[in-house]
Short mmCIF file of C-alpha atoms in Angstrom, two decimals:
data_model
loop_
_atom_site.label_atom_id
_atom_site.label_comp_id
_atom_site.label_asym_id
_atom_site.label_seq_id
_atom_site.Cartn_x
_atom_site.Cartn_y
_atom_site.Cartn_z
CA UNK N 1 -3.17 -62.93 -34.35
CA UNK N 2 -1.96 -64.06 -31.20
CA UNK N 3 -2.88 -63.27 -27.42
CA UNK N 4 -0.61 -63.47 -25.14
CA UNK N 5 -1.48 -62.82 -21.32
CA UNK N 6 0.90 -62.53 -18.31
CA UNK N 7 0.79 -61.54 -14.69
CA UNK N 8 3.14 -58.92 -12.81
CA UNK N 9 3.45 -60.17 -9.73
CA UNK N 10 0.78 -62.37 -9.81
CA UNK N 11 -0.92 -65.48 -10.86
CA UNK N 12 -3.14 -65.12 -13.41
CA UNK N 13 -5.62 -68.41 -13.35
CA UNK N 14 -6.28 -70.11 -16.44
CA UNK N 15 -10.15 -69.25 -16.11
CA UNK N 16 -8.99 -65.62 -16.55
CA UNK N 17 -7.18 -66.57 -19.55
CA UNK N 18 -9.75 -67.90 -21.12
CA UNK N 19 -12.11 -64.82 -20.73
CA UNK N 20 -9.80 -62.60 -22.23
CA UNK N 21 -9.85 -64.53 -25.43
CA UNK N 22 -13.46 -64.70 -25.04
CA UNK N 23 -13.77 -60.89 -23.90
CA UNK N 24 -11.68 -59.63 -27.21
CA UNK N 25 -13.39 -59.49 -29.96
CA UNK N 26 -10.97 -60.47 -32.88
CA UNK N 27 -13.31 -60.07 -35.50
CA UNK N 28 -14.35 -57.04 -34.39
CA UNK N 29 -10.78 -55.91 -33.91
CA UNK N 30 -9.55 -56.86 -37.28
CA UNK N 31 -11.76 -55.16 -38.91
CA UNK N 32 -10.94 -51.70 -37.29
CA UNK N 33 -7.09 -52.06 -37.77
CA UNK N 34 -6.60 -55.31 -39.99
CA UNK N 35 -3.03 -55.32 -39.38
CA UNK N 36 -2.89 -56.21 -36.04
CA UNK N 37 0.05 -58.79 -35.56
CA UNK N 38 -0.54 -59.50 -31.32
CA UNK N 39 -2.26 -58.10 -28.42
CA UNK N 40 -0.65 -58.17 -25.07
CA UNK N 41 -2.75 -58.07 -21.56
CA UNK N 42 -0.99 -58.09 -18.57
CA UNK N 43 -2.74 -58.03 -14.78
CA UNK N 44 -1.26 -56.47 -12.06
CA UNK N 45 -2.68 -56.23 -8.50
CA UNK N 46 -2.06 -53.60 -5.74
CA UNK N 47 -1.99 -55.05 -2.38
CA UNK N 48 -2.77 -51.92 -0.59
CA UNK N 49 -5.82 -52.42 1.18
CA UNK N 50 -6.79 -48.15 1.24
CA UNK N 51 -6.86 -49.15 -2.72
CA UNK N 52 -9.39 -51.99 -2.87
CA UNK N 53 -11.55 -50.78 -5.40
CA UNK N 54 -8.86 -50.43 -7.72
CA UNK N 55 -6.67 -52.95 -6.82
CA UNK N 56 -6.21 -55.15 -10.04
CA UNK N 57 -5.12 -53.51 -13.18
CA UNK N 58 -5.64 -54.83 -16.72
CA UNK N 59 -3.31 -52.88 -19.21
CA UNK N 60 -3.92 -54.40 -23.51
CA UNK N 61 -1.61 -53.12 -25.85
CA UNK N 62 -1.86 -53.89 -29.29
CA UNK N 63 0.39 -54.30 -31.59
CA UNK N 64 0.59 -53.56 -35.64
CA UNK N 65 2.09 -52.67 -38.55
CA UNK N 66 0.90 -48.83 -37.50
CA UNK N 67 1.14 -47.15 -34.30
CA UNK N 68 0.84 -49.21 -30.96
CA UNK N 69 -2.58 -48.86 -29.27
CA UNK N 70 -2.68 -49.21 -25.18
CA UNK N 71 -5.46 -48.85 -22.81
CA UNK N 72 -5.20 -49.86 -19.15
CA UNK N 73 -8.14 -49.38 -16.36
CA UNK N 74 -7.77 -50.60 -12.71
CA UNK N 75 -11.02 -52.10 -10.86
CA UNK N 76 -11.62 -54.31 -7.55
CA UNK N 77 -11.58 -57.14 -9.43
CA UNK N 78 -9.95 -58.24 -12.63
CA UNK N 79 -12.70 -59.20 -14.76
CA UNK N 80 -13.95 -55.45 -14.25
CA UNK N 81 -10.66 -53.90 -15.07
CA UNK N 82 -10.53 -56.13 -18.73
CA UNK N 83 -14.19 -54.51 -19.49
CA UNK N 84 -12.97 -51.22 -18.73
CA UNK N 85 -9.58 -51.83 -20.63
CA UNK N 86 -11.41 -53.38 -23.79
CA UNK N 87 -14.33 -50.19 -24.05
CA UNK N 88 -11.10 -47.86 -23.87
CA UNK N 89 -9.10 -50.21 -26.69
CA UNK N 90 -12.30 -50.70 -28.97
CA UNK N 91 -12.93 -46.69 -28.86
CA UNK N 92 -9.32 -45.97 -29.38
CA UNK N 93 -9.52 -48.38 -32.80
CA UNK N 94 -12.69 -46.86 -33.40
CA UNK N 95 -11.22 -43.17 -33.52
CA UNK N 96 -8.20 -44.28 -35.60
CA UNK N 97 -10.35 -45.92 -37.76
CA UNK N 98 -12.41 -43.24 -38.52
CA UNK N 99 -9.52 -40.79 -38.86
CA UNK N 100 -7.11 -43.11 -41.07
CA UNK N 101 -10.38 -42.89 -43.59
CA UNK N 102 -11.62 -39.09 -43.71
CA UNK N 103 -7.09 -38.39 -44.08
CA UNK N 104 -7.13 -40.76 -47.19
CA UNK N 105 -5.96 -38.90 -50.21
CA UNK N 106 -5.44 -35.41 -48.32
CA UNK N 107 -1.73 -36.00 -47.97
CA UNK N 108 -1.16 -35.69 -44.73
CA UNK N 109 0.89 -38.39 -42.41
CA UNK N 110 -1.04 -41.50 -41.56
CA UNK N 111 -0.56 -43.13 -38.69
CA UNK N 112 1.02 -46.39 -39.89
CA UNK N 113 3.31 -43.97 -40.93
CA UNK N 114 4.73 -43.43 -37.67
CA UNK N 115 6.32 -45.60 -34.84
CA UNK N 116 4.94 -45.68 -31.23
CA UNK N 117 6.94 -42.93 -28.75
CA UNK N 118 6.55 -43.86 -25.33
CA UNK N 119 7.44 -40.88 -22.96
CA UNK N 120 8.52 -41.35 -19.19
CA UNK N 121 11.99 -42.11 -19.69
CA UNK N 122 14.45 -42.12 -17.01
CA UNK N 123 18.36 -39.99 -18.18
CA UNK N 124 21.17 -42.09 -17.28
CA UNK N 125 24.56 -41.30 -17.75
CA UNK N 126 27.44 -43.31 -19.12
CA UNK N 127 28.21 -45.18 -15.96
CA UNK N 128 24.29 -46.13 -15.52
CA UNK N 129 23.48 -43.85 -12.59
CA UNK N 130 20.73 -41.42 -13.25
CA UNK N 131 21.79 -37.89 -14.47
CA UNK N 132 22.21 -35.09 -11.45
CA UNK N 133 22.90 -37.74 -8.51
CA UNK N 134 25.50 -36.60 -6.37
CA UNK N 135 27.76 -39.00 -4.24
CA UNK N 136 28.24 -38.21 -0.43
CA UNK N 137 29.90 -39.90 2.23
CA UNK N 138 28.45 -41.34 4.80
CA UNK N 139 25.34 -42.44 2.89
CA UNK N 140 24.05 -45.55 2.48
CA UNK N 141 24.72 -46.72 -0.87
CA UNK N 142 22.02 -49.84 -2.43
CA UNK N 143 22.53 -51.56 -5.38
CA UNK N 144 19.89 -52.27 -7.73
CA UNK N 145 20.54 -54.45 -10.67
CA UNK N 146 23.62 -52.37 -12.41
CA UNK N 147 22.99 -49.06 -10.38
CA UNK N 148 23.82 -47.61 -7.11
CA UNK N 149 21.06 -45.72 -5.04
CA UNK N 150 22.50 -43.57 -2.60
CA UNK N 151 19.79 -42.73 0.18
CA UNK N 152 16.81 -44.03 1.27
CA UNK N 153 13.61 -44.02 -0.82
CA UNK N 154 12.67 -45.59 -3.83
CA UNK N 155 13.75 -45.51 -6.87
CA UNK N 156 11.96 -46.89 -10.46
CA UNK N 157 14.54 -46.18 -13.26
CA UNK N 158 12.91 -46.90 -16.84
CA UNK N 159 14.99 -46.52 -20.26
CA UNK N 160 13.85 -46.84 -23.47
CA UNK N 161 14.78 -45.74 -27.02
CA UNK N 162 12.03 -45.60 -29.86
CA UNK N 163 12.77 -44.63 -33.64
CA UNK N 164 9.88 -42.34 -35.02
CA UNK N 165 9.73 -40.13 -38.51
CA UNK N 166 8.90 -36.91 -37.60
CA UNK N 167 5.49 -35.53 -37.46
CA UNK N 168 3.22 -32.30 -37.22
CA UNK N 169 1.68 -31.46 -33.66
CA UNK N 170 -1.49 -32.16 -35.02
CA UNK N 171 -0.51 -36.11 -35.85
CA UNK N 172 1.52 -35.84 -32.44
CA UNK N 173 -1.50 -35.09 -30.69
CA UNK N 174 -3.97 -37.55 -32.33
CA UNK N 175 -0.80 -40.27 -31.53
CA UNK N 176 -0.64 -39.36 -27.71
CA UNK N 177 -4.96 -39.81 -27.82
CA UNK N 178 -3.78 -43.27 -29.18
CA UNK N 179 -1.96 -44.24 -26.47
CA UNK N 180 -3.75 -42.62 -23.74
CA UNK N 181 -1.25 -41.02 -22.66
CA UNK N 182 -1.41 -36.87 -20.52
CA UNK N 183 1.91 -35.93 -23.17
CA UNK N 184 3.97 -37.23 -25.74
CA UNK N 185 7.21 -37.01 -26.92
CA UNK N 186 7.91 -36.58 -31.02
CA UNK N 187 10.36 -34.48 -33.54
CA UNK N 188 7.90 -31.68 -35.24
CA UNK N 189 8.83 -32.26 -38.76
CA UNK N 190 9.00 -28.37 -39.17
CA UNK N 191 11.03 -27.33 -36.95
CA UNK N 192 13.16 -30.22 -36.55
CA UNK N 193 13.60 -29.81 -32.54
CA UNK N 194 12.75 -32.30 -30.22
CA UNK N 195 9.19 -31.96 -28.48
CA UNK N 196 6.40 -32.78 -25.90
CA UNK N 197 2.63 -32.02 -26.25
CA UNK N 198 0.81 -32.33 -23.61
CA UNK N 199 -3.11 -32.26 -22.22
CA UNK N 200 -3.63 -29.10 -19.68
CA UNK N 201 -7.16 -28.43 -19.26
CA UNK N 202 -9.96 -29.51 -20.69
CA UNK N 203 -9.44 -29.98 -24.17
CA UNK N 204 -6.36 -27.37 -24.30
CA UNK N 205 -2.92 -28.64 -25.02
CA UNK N 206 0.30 -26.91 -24.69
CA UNK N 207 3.52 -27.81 -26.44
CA UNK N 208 7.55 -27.25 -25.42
CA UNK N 209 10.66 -27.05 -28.13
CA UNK N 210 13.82 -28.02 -26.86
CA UNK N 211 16.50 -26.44 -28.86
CA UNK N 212 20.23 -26.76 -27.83
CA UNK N 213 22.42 -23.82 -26.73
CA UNK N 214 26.10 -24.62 -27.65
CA UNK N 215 27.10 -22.11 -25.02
CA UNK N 216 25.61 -23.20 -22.25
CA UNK N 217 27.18 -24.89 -19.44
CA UNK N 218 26.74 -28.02 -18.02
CA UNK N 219 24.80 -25.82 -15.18
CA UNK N 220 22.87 -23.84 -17.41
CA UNK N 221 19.25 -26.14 -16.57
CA UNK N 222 17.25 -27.72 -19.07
CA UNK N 223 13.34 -27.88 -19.64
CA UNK N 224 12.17 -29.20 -16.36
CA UNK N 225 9.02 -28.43 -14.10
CA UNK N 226 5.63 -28.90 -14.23
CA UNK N 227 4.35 -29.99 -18.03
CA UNK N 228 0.94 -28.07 -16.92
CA UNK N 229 2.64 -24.42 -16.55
#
Protein backbone atom coordinates (compact mmCIF):
# COMPACT_ATOMS: atom_id res chain seq x y z
CA UNK A 1 0.00 0.00 0.00
CA UNK A 2 1.42 3.15 -0.86
CA UNK A 3 1.45 6.73 0.84
CA UNK A 4 1.63 9.38 -0.99
CA UNK A 5 1.81 12.99 0.63
CA UNK A 6 1.61 16.44 -1.08
CA UNK A 7 1.29 20.06 -0.15
CA UNK A 8 -1.35 22.71 -1.55
CA UNK A 9 0.33 25.59 -1.58
CA UNK A 10 2.92 24.68 0.52
CA UNK A 11 6.06 22.90 1.34
CA UNK A 12 5.67 20.03 3.12
CA UNK A 13 9.31 19.16 4.83
CA UNK A 14 10.55 15.79 4.60
CA UNK A 15 10.46 15.45 8.55
CA UNK A 16 6.66 15.74 8.11
CA UNK A 17 6.75 13.07 5.65
CA UNK A 18 8.23 10.85 7.58
CA UNK A 19 5.73 11.16 10.56
CA UNK A 20 2.91 10.46 8.53
CA UNK A 21 4.25 7.09 7.64
CA UNK A 22 5.12 6.72 11.14
CA UNK A 23 1.67 8.27 12.43
CA UNK A 24 -0.47 5.65 10.10
CA UNK A 25 -0.77 2.66 11.31
CA UNK A 26 -0.75 0.18 8.28
CA UNK A 27 -1.17 -2.78 10.16
CA UNK A 28 -3.73 -1.51 11.98
CA UNK A 29 -5.38 -0.17 8.86
CA UNK A 30 -5.24 -3.32 6.90
CA UNK A 31 -6.78 -5.12 9.09
CA UNK A 32 -10.00 -2.93 9.30
CA UNK A 33 -10.42 -2.67 5.43
CA UNK A 34 -7.73 -5.16 3.90
CA UNK A 35 -8.25 -3.85 0.57
CA UNK A 36 -6.85 -0.69 0.83
CA UNK A 37 -4.79 0.03 -2.46
CA UNK A 38 -3.28 3.92 -1.30
CA UNK A 39 -3.84 6.57 1.14
CA UNK A 40 -3.48 10.14 0.15
CA UNK A 41 -2.62 13.14 2.80
CA UNK A 42 -2.40 16.39 1.61
CA UNK A 43 -1.51 19.72 3.96
CA UNK A 44 -2.81 22.87 3.33
CA UNK A 45 -2.19 26.07 5.35
CA UNK A 46 -4.38 29.23 5.77
CA UNK A 47 -2.43 32.31 5.98
CA UNK A 48 -5.02 34.30 7.68
CA UNK A 49 -3.69 35.34 10.82
CA UNK A 50 -7.65 35.77 12.65
CA UNK A 51 -7.34 31.78 11.83
CA UNK A 52 -4.17 30.75 13.65
CA UNK A 53 -5.38 28.01 15.56
CA UNK A 54 -6.59 26.35 12.64
CA UNK A 55 -4.38 27.33 10.16
CA UNK A 56 -2.88 24.01 8.71
CA UNK A 57 -5.20 21.40 7.45
CA UNK A 58 -4.42 17.68 7.08
CA UNK A 59 -7.15 15.99 4.81
CA UNK A 60 -6.29 11.50 4.34
CA UNK A 61 -8.34 9.86 1.98
CA UNK A 62 -8.14 6.37 1.47
CA UNK A 63 -8.53 4.54 -1.18
CA UNK A 64 -9.97 0.75 -1.91
CA UNK A 65 -11.59 -1.65 -3.67
CA UNK A 66 -14.92 -0.37 -1.55
CA UNK A 67 -16.05 3.01 -0.89
CA UNK A 68 -13.43 5.91 -0.45
CA UNK A 69 -12.88 6.92 3.21
CA UNK A 70 -11.83 10.82 3.94
CA UNK A 71 -11.28 12.61 7.09
CA UNK A 72 -9.73 16.08 7.26
CA UNK A 73 -9.21 18.25 10.68
CA UNK A 74 -7.47 21.70 10.69
CA UNK A 75 -5.12 22.65 13.83
CA UNK A 76 -2.31 25.45 14.52
CA UNK A 77 0.10 23.25 13.58
CA UNK A 78 0.34 20.33 11.23
CA UNK A 79 1.40 17.59 13.31
CA UNK A 80 -1.93 18.32 15.38
CA UNK A 81 -4.15 18.40 12.39
CA UNK A 82 -2.64 14.58 11.18
CA UNK A 83 -3.68 13.32 14.91
CA UNK A 84 -6.96 14.74 14.54
CA UNK A 85 -7.29 13.49 10.82
CA UNK A 86 -6.00 9.85 11.72
CA UNK A 87 -8.62 9.44 15.15
CA UNK A 88 -11.43 10.57 12.54
CA UNK A 89 -9.98 7.93 9.65
CA UNK A 90 -9.33 5.01 12.24
CA UNK A 91 -13.08 5.52 13.70
CA UNK A 92 -14.50 5.83 10.28
CA UNK A 93 -12.71 2.15 9.39
CA UNK A 94 -13.72 1.14 12.65
CA UNK A 95 -17.59 1.80 11.97
CA UNK A 96 -17.39 0.24 8.48
CA UNK A 97 -15.79 -2.49 9.84
CA UNK A 98 -18.15 -3.30 12.24
CA UNK A 99 -21.10 -2.72 9.91
CA UNK A 100 -19.65 -4.68 6.73
CA UNK A 101 -19.71 -7.76 9.49
CA UNK A 102 -23.20 -7.62 11.46
CA UNK A 103 -24.74 -6.98 7.17
CA UNK A 104 -22.96 -10.32 6.18
CA UNK A 105 -25.48 -12.76 4.93
CA UNK A 106 -28.64 -10.36 5.46
CA UNK A 107 -28.67 -9.35 1.83
CA UNK A 108 -28.52 -6.05 1.91
CA UNK A 109 -25.88 -3.75 -0.24
CA UNK A 110 -22.37 -3.72 1.14
CA UNK A 111 -20.39 -1.06 0.82
CA UNK A 112 -17.71 -2.34 -1.57
CA UNK A 113 -20.64 -2.56 -3.46
CA UNK A 114 -20.86 0.95 -4.16
CA UNK A 115 -18.57 3.74 -5.65
CA UNK A 116 -17.63 6.95 -3.71
CA UNK A 117 -20.23 10.13 -4.65
CA UNK A 118 -18.68 13.24 -3.88
CA UNK A 119 -21.32 16.12 -3.71
CA UNK A 120 -20.42 19.93 -4.20
CA UNK A 121 -20.38 20.04 -7.79
CA UNK A 122 -20.36 23.13 -9.70
CA UNK A 123 -23.32 23.07 -13.23
CA UNK A 124 -21.63 24.23 -16.22
CA UNK A 125 -23.07 24.56 -19.40
CA UNK A 126 -21.87 23.55 -22.82
CA UNK A 127 -19.66 26.52 -23.40
CA UNK A 128 -17.97 26.04 -19.75
CA UNK A 129 -19.53 29.01 -17.99
CA UNK A 130 -21.51 28.15 -14.96
CA UNK A 131 -25.33 27.65 -15.46
CA UNK A 132 -27.61 31.03 -14.77
CA UNK A 133 -24.66 33.67 -15.48
CA UNK A 134 -25.86 36.43 -17.38
CA UNK A 135 -23.58 38.63 -19.68
CA UNK A 136 -23.78 42.52 -19.33
CA UNK A 137 -21.99 45.22 -20.82
CA UNK A 138 -19.90 47.23 -19.28
CA UNK A 139 -18.61 44.60 -16.84
CA UNK A 140 -15.43 43.53 -16.31
CA UNK A 141 -14.99 40.26 -17.77
CA UNK A 142 -11.75 37.79 -16.09
CA UNK A 143 -10.67 34.80 -17.44
CA UNK A 144 -9.91 31.89 -15.45
CA UNK A 145 -8.41 28.88 -17.02
CA UNK A 146 -11.27 28.09 -19.85
CA UNK A 147 -14.02 30.38 -18.22
CA UNK A 148 -15.02 33.91 -18.16
CA UNK A 149 -16.01 35.61 -14.75
CA UNK A 150 -17.93 38.55 -15.28
CA UNK A 151 -17.80 40.82 -12.02
CA UNK A 152 -15.82 41.10 -9.23
CA UNK A 153 -15.62 38.43 -6.50
CA UNK A 154 -14.44 35.11 -6.44
CA UNK A 155 -15.23 32.38 -7.98
CA UNK A 156 -14.19 28.36 -7.16
CA UNK A 157 -15.80 26.25 -9.98
CA UNK A 158 -15.42 22.35 -9.17
CA UNK A 159 -16.73 19.51 -11.68
CA UNK A 160 -16.77 16.12 -11.21
CA UNK A 161 -18.61 13.01 -12.48
CA UNK A 162 -18.73 9.72 -10.30
CA UNK A 163 -20.44 6.33 -11.46
CA UNK A 164 -22.38 4.72 -8.44
CA UNK A 165 -25.10 1.59 -8.43
CA UNK A 166 -27.92 2.73 -6.81
CA UNK A 167 -28.62 2.36 -3.22
CA UNK A 168 -31.31 2.57 -0.33
CA UNK A 169 -31.25 5.83 1.94
CA UNK A 170 -30.24 3.78 4.62
CA UNK A 171 -26.72 2.64 2.72
CA UNK A 172 -26.77 6.39 1.40
CA UNK A 173 -26.67 7.59 4.76
CA UNK A 174 -24.12 5.17 6.36
CA UNK A 175 -21.91 6.22 2.88
CA UNK A 176 -22.17 10.08 3.57
CA UNK A 177 -20.99 9.05 7.62
CA UNK A 178 -18.07 7.50 5.53
CA UNK A 179 -17.00 10.37 4.05
CA UNK A 180 -17.78 12.87 6.57
CA UNK A 181 -19.59 14.64 4.68
CA UNK A 182 -23.23 17.24 6.06
CA UNK A 183 -25.18 15.46 2.60
CA UNK A 184 -24.72 13.21 -0.09
CA UNK A 185 -25.71 12.74 -3.37
CA UNK A 186 -26.94 8.96 -4.66
CA UNK A 187 -29.84 7.29 -7.02
CA UNK A 188 -32.41 5.51 -4.37
CA UNK A 189 -32.61 2.21 -5.99
CA UNK A 190 -36.48 2.36 -5.42
CA UNK A 191 -37.47 5.06 -6.78
CA UNK A 192 -34.97 5.50 -9.35
CA UNK A 193 -34.78 9.53 -9.01
CA UNK A 194 -31.82 11.28 -8.30
CA UNK A 195 -31.21 12.30 -4.51
CA UNK A 196 -29.49 14.13 -1.55
CA UNK A 197 -29.62 13.13 2.18
CA UNK A 198 -28.54 15.29 4.33
CA UNK A 199 -27.69 15.85 8.35
CA UNK A 200 -30.22 18.64 9.94
CA UNK A 201 -30.18 18.42 13.55
CA UNK A 202 -28.87 16.33 15.78
CA UNK A 203 -29.11 12.99 14.58
CA UNK A 204 -32.20 13.84 12.14
CA UNK A 205 -31.70 13.66 8.43
CA UNK A 206 -33.90 14.86 5.75
CA UNK A 207 -33.89 13.69 2.16
CA UNK A 208 -34.98 15.56 -1.44
CA UNK A 209 -36.18 13.59 -4.85
CA UNK A 210 -35.59 15.32 -7.88
CA UNK A 211 -37.93 14.14 -10.47
CA UNK A 212 -38.11 15.84 -13.95
CA UNK A 213 -41.16 17.75 -15.28
CA UNK A 214 -41.19 17.49 -19.14
CA UNK A 215 -43.35 20.57 -19.13
CA UNK A 216 -41.57 22.82 -17.45
CA UNK A 217 -39.73 25.64 -18.83
CA UNK A 218 -36.38 26.51 -18.81
CA UNK A 219 -37.69 29.17 -15.99
CA UNK A 220 -39.65 26.87 -14.11
CA UNK A 221 -36.62 26.66 -10.95
CA UNK A 222 -35.16 23.62 -9.78
CA UNK A 223 -34.41 22.25 -6.14
CA UNK A 224 -32.36 25.03 -4.73
CA UNK A 225 -32.18 26.69 -1.15
CA UNK A 226 -31.13 25.82 2.00
CA UNK A 227 -30.50 21.73 2.36
CA UNK A 228 -31.56 22.37 6.22
CA UNK A 229 -35.35 23.56 5.40
Amino acid sequence: MDIVVKGRKTEVPERFRKHVAEKLNLEKIQKLDGKVISLDVEVSKEHNPRQADRSDRVEITLHSRGPVIRAEAAAGDPYAALDLATGKLEARLRRQHDKRHTRRGNGRLSAAEVADVVPGVARLNGTGEPVGEERANGVPTTKIGSLEVQGEGPLVVREKTHTAAPMTLDQALYEMELVGHDFYLFVDSETKLPSVVYRRHAYDYGVIHLETDPLAGSEGGGAGGALGG
